[in-house]
Short mmCIF file of C-alpha atoms and ligand atoms in Angstrom, two decimals:
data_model
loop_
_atom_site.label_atom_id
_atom_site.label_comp_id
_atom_site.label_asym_id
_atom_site.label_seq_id
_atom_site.Cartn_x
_atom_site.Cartn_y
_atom_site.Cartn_z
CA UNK A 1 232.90 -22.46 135.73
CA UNK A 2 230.57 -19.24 135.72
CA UNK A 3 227.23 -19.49 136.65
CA UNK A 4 225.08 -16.75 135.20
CA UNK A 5 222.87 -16.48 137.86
CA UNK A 6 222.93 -13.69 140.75
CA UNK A 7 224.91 -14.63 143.26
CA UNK A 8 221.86 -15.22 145.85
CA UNK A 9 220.32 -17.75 142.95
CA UNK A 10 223.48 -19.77 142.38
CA UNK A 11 222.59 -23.79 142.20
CA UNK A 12 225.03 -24.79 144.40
CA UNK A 13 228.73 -25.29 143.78
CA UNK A 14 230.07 -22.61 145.77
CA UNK A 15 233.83 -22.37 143.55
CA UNK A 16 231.75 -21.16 140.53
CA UNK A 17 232.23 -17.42 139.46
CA UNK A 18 229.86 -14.89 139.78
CA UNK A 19 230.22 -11.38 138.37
CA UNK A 20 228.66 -8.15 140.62
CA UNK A 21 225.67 -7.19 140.64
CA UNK A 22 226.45 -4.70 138.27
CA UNK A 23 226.61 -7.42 135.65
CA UNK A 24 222.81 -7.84 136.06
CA UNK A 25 222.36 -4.12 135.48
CA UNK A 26 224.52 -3.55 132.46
CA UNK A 27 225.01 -6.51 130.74
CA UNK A 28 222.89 -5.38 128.51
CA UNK A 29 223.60 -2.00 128.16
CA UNK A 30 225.28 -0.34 125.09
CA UNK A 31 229.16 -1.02 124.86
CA UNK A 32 229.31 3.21 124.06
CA UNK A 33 228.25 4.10 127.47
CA UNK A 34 230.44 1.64 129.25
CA UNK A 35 233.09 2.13 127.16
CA UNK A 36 232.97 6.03 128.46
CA UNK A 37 232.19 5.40 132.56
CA UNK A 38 235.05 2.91 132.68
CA UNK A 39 237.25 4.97 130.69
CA UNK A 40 238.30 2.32 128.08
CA UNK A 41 237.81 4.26 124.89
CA UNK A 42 236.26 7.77 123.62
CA UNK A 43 236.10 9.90 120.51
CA UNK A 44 237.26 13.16 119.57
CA UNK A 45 235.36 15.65 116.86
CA UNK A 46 238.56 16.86 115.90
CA UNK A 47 239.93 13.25 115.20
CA UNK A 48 236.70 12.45 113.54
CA UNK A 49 233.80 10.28 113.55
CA UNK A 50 234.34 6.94 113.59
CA UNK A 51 237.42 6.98 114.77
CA UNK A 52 237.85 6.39 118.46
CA UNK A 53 241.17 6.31 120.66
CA UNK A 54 241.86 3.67 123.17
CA UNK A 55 242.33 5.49 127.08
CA UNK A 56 245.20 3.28 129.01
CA UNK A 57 242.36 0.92 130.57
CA UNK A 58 241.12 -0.10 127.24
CA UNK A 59 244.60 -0.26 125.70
CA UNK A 60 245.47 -2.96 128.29
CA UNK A 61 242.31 -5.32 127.53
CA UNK A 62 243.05 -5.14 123.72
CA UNK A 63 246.69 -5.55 124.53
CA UNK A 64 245.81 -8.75 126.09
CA UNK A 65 243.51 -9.98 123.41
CA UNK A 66 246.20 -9.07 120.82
CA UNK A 67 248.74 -11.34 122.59
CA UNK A 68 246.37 -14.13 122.93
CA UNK A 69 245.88 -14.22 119.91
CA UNK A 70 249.58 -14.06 118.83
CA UNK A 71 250.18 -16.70 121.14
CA UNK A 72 247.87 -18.62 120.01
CA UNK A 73 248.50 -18.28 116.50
CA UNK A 74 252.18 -18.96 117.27
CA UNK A 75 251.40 -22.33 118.59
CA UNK A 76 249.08 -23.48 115.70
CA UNK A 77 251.97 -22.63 113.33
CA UNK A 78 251.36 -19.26 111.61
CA UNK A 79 254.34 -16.79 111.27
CA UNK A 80 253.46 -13.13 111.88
CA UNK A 81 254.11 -10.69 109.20
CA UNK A 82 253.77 -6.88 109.21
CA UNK A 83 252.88 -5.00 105.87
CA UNK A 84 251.71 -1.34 105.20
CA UNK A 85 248.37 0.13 105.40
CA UNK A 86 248.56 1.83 101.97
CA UNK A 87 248.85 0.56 98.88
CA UNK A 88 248.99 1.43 94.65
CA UNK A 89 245.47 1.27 93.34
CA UNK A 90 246.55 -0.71 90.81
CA UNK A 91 246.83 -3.67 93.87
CA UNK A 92 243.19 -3.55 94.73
CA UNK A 93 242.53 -3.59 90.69
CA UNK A 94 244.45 -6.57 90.94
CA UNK A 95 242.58 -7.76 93.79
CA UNK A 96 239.49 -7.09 92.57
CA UNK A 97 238.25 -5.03 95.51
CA UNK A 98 238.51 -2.43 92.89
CA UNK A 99 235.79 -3.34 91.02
CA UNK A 100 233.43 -5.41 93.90
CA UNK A 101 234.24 -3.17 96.59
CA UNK A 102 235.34 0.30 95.78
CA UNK A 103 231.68 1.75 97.71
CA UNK A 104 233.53 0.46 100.55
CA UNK A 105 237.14 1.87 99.78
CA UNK A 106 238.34 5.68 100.54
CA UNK A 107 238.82 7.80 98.35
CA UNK A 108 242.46 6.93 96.25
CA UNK A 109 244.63 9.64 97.01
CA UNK A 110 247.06 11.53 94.43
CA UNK A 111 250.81 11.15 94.98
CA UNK A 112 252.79 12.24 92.06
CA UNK A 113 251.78 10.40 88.99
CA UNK A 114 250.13 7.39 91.37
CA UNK A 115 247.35 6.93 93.45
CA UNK A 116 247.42 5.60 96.55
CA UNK A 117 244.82 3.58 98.89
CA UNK A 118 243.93 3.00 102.28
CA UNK A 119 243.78 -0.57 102.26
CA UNK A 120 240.42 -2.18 103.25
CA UNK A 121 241.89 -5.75 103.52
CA UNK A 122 245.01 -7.14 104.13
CA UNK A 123 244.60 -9.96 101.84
CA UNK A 124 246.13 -8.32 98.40
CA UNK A 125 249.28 -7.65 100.84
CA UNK A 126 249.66 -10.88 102.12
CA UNK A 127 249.49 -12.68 98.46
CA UNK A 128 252.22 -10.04 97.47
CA UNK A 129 254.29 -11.35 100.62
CA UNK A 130 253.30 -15.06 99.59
CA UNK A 131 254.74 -14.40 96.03
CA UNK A 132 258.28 -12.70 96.76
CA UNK A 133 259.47 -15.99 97.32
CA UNK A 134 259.48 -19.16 95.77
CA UNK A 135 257.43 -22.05 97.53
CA UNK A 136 257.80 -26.18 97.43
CA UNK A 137 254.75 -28.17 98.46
CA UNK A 138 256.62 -28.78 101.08
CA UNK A 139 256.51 -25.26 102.77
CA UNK A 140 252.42 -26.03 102.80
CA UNK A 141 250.37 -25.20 103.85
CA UNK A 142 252.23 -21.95 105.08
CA UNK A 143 250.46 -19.60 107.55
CA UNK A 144 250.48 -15.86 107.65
CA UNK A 145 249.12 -14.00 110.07
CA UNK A 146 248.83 -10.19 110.94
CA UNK A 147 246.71 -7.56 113.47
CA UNK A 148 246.83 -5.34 110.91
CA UNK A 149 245.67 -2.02 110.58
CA UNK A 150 241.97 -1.94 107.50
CA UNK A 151 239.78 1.43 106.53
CA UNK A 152 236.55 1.35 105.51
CA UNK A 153 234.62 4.39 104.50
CA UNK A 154 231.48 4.04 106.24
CA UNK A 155 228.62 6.80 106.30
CA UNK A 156 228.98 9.26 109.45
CA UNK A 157 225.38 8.11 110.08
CA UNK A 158 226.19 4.98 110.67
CA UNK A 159 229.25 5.44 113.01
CA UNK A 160 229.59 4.60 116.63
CA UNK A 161 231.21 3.35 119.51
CA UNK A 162 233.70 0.83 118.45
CA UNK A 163 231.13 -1.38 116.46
CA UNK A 164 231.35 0.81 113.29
CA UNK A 165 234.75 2.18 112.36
CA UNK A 166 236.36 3.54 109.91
CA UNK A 167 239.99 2.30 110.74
CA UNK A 168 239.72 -1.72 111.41
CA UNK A 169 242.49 -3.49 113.63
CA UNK A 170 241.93 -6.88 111.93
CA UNK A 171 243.20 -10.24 113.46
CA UNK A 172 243.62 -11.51 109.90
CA UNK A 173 245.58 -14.62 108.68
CA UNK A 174 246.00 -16.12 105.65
CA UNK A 175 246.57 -20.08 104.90
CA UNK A 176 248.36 -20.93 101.61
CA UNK A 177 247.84 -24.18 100.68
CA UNK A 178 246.74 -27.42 98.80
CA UNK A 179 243.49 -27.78 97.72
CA UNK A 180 243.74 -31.17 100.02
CA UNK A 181 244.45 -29.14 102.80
CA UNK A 182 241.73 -26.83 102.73
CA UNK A 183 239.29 -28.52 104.81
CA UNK A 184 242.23 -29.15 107.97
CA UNK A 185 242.98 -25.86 107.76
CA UNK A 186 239.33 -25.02 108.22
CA UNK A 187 238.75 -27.41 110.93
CA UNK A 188 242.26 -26.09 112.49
CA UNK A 189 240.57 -22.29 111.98
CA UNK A 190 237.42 -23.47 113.80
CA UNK A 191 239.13 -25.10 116.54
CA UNK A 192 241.09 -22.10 117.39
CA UNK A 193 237.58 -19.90 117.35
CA UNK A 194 236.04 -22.33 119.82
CA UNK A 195 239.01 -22.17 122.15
CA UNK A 196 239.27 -18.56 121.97
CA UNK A 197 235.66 -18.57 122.90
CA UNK A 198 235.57 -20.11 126.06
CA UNK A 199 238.72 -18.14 127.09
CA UNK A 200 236.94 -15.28 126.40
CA UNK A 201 233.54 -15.93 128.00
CA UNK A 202 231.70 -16.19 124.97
CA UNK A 203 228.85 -18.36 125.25
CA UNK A 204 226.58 -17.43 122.61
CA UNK A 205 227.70 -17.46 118.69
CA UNK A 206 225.99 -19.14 115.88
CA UNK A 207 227.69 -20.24 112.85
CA UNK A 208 226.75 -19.14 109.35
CA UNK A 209 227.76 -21.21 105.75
CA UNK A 210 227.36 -17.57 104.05
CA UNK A 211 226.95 -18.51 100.47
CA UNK A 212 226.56 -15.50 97.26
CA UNK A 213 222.96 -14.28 96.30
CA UNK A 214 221.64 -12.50 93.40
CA UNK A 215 223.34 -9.51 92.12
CA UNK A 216 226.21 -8.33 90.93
CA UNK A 217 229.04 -8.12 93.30
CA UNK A 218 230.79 -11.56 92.97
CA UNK A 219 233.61 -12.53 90.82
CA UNK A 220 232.93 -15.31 87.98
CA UNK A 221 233.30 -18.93 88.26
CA UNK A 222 230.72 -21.13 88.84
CA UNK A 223 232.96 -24.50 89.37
CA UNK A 224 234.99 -22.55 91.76
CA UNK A 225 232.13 -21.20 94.03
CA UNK A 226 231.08 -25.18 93.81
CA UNK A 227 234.40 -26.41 94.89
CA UNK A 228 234.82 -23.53 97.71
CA UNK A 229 230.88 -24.37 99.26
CA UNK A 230 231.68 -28.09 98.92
CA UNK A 231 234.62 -27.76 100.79
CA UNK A 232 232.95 -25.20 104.04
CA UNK A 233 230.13 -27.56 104.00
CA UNK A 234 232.16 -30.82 104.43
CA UNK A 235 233.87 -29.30 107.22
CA UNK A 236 230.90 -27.69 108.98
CA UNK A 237 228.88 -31.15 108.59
CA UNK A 238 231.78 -33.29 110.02
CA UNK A 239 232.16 -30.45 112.93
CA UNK A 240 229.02 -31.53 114.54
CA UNK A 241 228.21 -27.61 114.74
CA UNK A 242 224.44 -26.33 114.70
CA UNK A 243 224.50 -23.46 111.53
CA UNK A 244 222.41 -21.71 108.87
CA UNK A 245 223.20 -20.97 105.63
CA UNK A 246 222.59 -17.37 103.96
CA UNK A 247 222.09 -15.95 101.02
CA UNK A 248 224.05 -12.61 100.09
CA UNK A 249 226.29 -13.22 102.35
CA UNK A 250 229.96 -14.21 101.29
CA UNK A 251 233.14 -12.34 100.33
CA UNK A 252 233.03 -11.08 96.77
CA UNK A 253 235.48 -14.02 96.11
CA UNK A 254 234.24 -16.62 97.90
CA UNK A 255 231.53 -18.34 100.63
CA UNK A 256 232.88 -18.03 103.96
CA UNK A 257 232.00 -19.79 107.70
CA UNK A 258 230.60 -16.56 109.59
CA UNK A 259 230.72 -16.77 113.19
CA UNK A 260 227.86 -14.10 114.46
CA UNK A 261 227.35 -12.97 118.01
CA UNK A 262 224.54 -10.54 119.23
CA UNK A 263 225.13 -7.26 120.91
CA UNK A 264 222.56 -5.86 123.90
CA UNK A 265 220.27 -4.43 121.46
CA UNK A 266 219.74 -8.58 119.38
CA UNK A 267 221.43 -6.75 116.35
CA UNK A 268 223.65 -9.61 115.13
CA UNK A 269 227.13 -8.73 113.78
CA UNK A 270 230.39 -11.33 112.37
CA UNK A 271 233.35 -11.92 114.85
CA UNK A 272 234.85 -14.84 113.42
CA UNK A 273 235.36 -16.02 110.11
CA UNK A 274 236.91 -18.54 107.79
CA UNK A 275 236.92 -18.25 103.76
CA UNK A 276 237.99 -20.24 100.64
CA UNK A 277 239.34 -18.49 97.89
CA UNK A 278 240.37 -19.80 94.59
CA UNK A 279 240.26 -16.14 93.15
CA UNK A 280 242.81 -14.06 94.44
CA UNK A 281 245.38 -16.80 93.95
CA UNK A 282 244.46 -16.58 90.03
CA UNK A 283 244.82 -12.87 89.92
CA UNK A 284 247.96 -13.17 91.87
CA UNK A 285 249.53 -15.99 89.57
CA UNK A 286 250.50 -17.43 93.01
CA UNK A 287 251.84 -20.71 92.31
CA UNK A 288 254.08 -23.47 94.36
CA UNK A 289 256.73 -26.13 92.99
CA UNK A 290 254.86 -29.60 93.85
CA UNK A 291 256.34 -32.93 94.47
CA UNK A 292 256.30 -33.46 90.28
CA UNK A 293 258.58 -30.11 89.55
CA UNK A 294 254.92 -28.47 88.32
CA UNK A 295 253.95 -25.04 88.72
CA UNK A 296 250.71 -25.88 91.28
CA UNK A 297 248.21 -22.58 92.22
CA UNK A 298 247.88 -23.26 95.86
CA UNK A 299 244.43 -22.14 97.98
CA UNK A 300 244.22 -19.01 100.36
CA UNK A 301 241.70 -19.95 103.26
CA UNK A 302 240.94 -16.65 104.58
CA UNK A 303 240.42 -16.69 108.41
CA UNK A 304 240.00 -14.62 111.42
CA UNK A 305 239.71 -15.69 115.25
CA UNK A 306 238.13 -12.68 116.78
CA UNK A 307 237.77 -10.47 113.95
CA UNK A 308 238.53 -7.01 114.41
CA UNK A 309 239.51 -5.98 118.02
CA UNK A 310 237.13 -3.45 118.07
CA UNK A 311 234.25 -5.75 117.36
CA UNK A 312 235.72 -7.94 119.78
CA UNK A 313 236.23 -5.64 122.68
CA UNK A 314 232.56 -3.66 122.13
CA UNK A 315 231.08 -7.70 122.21
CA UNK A 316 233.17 -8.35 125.45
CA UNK A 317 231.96 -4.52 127.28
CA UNK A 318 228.69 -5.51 126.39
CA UNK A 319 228.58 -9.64 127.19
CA UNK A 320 230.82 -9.19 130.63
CA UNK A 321 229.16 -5.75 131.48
CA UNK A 322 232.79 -4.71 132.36
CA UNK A 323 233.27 -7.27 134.35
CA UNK A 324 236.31 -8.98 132.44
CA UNK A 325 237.56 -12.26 132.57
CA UNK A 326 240.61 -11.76 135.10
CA UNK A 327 242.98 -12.14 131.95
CA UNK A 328 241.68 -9.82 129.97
CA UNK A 329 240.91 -7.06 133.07
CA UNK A 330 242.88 -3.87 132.91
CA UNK A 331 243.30 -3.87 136.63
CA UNK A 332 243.54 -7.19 138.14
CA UNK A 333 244.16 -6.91 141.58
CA UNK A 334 243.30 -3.72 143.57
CA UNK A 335 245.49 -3.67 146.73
CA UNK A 336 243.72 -2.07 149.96
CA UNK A 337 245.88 -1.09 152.58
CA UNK A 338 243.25 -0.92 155.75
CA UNK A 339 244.86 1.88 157.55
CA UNK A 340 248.27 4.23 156.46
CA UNK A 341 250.26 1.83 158.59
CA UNK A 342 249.90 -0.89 155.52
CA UNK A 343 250.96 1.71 152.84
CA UNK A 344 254.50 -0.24 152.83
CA UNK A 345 253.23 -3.51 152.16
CA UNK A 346 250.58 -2.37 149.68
CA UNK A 347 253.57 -1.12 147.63
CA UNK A 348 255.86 -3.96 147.81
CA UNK A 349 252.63 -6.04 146.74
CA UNK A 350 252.11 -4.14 143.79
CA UNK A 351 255.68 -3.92 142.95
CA UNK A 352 256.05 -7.85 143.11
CA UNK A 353 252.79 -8.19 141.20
CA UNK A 354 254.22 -6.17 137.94
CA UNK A 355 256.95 -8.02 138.30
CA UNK A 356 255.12 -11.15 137.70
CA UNK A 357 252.92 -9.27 134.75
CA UNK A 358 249.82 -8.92 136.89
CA UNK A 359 248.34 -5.77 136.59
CA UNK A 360 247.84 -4.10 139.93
CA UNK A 361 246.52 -0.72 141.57
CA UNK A 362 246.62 0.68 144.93
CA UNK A 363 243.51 2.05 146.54
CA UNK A 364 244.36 3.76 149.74
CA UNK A 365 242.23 5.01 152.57
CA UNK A 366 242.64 8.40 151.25
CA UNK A 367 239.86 7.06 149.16
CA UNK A 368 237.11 6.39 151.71
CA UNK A 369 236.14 3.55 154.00
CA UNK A 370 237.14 -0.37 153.28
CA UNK A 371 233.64 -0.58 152.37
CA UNK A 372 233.71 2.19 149.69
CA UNK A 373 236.79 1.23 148.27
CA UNK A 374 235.58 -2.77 147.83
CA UNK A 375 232.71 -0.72 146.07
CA UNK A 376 234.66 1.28 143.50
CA UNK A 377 236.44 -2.05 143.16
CA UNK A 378 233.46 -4.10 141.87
CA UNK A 379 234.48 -4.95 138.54
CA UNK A 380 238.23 -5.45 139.76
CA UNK A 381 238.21 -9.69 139.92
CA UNK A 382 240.80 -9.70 142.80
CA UNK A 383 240.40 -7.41 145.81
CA UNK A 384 243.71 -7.96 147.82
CA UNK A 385 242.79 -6.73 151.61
CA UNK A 386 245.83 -5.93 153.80
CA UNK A 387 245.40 -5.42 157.70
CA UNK A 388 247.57 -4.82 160.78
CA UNK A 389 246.88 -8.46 161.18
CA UNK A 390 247.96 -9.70 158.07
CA UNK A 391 250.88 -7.29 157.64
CA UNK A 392 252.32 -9.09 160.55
CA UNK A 393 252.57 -12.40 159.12
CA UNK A 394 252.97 -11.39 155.39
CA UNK A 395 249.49 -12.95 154.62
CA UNK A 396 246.62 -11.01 152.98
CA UNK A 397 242.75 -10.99 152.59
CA UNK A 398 241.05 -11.77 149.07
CA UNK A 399 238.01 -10.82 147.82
CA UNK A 400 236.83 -12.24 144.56
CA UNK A 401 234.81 -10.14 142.29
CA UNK A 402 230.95 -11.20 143.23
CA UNK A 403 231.66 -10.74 146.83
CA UNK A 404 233.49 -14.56 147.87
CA UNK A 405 236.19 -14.00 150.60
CA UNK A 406 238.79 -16.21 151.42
CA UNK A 407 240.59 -16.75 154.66
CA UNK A 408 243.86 -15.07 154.80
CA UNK A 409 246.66 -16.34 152.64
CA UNK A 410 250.06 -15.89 152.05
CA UNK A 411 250.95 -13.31 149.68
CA UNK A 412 253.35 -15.78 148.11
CA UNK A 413 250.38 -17.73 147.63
CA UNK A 414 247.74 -15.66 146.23
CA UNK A 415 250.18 -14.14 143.91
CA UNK A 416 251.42 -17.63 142.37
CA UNK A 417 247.66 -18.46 142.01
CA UNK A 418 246.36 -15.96 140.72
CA UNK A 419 249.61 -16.07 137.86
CA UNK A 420 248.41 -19.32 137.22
CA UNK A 421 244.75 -18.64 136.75
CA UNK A 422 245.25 -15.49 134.42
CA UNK A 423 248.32 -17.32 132.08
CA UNK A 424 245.48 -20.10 131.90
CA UNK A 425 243.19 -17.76 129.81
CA UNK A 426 240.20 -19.02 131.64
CA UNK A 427 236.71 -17.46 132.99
CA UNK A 428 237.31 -19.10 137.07
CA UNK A 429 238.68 -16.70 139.37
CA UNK A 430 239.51 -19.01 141.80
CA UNK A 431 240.21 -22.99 142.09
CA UNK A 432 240.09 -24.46 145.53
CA UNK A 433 241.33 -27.73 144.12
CA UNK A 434 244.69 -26.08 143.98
CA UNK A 435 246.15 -26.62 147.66
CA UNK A 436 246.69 -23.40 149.48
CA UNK A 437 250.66 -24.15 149.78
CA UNK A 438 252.00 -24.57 146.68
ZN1 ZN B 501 241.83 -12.04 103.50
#
């Protein structure tokens, strides 16, 4: 459980998680700036606007995001697929992004007698994959999934930070299926959003039926863009979920489920989203053998769990303040050897902790005083405090991130249970129901 209150204003139960201070003071502070000071991500002119690079801190919180969300995905069924960033224009003609999206697209670029695209989905991709094979009803409803790499030629005005980009690492799947199946597959979609969620600490996101307005930008079909609203608005209705509907909003091919979350500034943005599409399967001729020996064109439910992990990382800076859920932290445990003496035993800590997939660092007195070091520390969730005294008997001191300290422990011990905690993708640093001797 995390209690949002400063430490000194906390209710009660004394097992809750609190984050530092430092939470209070940039929590709401632009992702940019801590992106920078805790050396997660930056941006080169010579690379080019819009186009950061991830430093080795950052890497390891979207690493851990990315295999969450494999993992995750792997349980629920999908199979993971990997398919190229570029592709003939005469795919996204296909597609239609050609002619609802091209403001969007990069320029095509000339190779021979073809032009080539950066792709700014991964949907026209995945219906190629979907059609290289044959499919019984039986194989439905078959999930794809890929953290695949999007572009998307936004202004340089507009660019920043790792909100507005012009090369998108999407957590994208697609669901071929029934249309019977749609509206599981949905509920399925949302249920893995929710879960993801509360792993990640995300407590506030309000969900959006995003439905087409006036204009021109939408593909034809009027009893399609029924059936596809019908269907989103069933399964939002029978979610018990509080959500607005908006004009203007959908895909060019079809309404979607929107899942918004504001950053620091109130400015609202999509993480999470599931779609309905009747359209691309047409323009695919994407078809399935059903239970009658028919030809059958199947559904593609569009859907992504945390969107692009660049979104989702800039949300996470800015809702945690840097102050990561211990699964998601780049260092876990910082190991503080009290004197020279414990040097040794820092080590052999941190060696046993990457061997056990935590990730560890060693902050020695050559740094300052205890008290500094817990300092520099405050965003690490698990300070690991080794004395003369605890050297002795193999046992160690822990802080938790908010200033909680334990008595002294095994090292066996903390290491096993802290394991447990971060595999459990939850927000608790600590659980004293667990007993201390496992
Ligand atoms: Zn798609």
């Amino acid at each position: 459980m995390f209690c949002p209150k400063p430490r000194g204003e906390c209710p009660g139960a004394s097992s809750w998680d609190h984050s530092p201070d430092v939470r209070e003071e940039t929590a709401m502070h632009d992702h940019r700036r801590l992106g920078r000071e805790l050396e997660l991500f930056d941006t080169d002119p010579l690379i080019g606007a819009g186009l950061p690079y991830w430093l080795p801190d950052g890497a390891a919180v979207r690493h851990a995001l990315e295999e969450y969300v494999r993992a995750a995905e792997r349980r629920a069924g999908y199979r993971h697929v990997y398919s190229p960033v570029l592709g003939k224009r005469e795919l996204y003609e296909i597609s239609g992004h050609w002619s609802h999206y091209s403001d969007d697209m990069f320029p095509p670029m000339e190779l021979g007698a073809e032009q080539v695209v950066l792709r700014p989905s991964l949907c026209p991709h995945h219906a190629l994959i979907y059609r290289s094979r044959s499919h019984s009803y039986r194989e439905l409803p078959l999930r794809m999934a890929e953290l695949g790499g999007m572009y998307r030629s936004e202004l340089s005005g507009v660019l920043g930070g790792l909100t507005r980009v012009r090369a998108i690492q999407l957590n994208d799947a697609h669901i071929f299926c029934t249309p019977d199946q749609v509206a599981d597959e949905a509920r399925g979609a949302l249920e893995m959003i929710r879960r993801a969620y509360e792993a990640l600490g995300i407590t506030r996101a309000r969900y959006r039926l995003s439905l087409p307005g006036p204009g021109g930008k939408y593909v034809a079909g009027p009893e399609m863009w029924r059936r596809s609203t019908a269907l989103l608005t069933e399964v939002l209705d029978r979610s018990g979920l509080p959500y607005e509907t908006a004009e203007g909003e959908a895909a060019f091919y079809g309404p979607k489920i929107d899942v918004q979350v504001a950053d620091g500034a109130g400015r609202e943005s999509t993480l999470s989203t599931v779609q309905v599409d009747f359209h691309q399967p047409e323009r695919f001729d994407l078809h399935y053998i059903g239970a009658d020996g028919a030809k059958h064109r199947p559904v593609m439910v569009h859907r992504s769990v945390v969107g692009s992990v660049e979104r989702a990382v800039a949300h996470l800076i800015e809702q945690h303040g840097g102050a990561f859920p211990a699964w998601l932290a780049p260092v876990q445990l910082v190991i503080l050897p009290v004197s020279e003496a414990e040097l040794p035993d820092a080590e052999a800590l941190a060696r046993r902790c990457a061997g056990l997939d935590l990730r560890a660092e060693i902050a020695g007195p050559e740094r300052g005083s205890l008290g500094a070091r817990v300092r520099e520390a405050r965003l690490v969730p698990y300070q690991v405090v080794i004395g003369a005294r605890e050297a002795a008997v193999g046992e160690v001191t822990l802080r938790l991130r908010g200033g909680r300290r334990l008595d002294p422990l095994p090292a066996a011990d903390v290491l096993a249970r802290v394991g447990a905690l971060v595999g459990a993708h939850g927000t608790r640093l600590w659980d004293d129901a667990v007993p201390a001797k496992a």
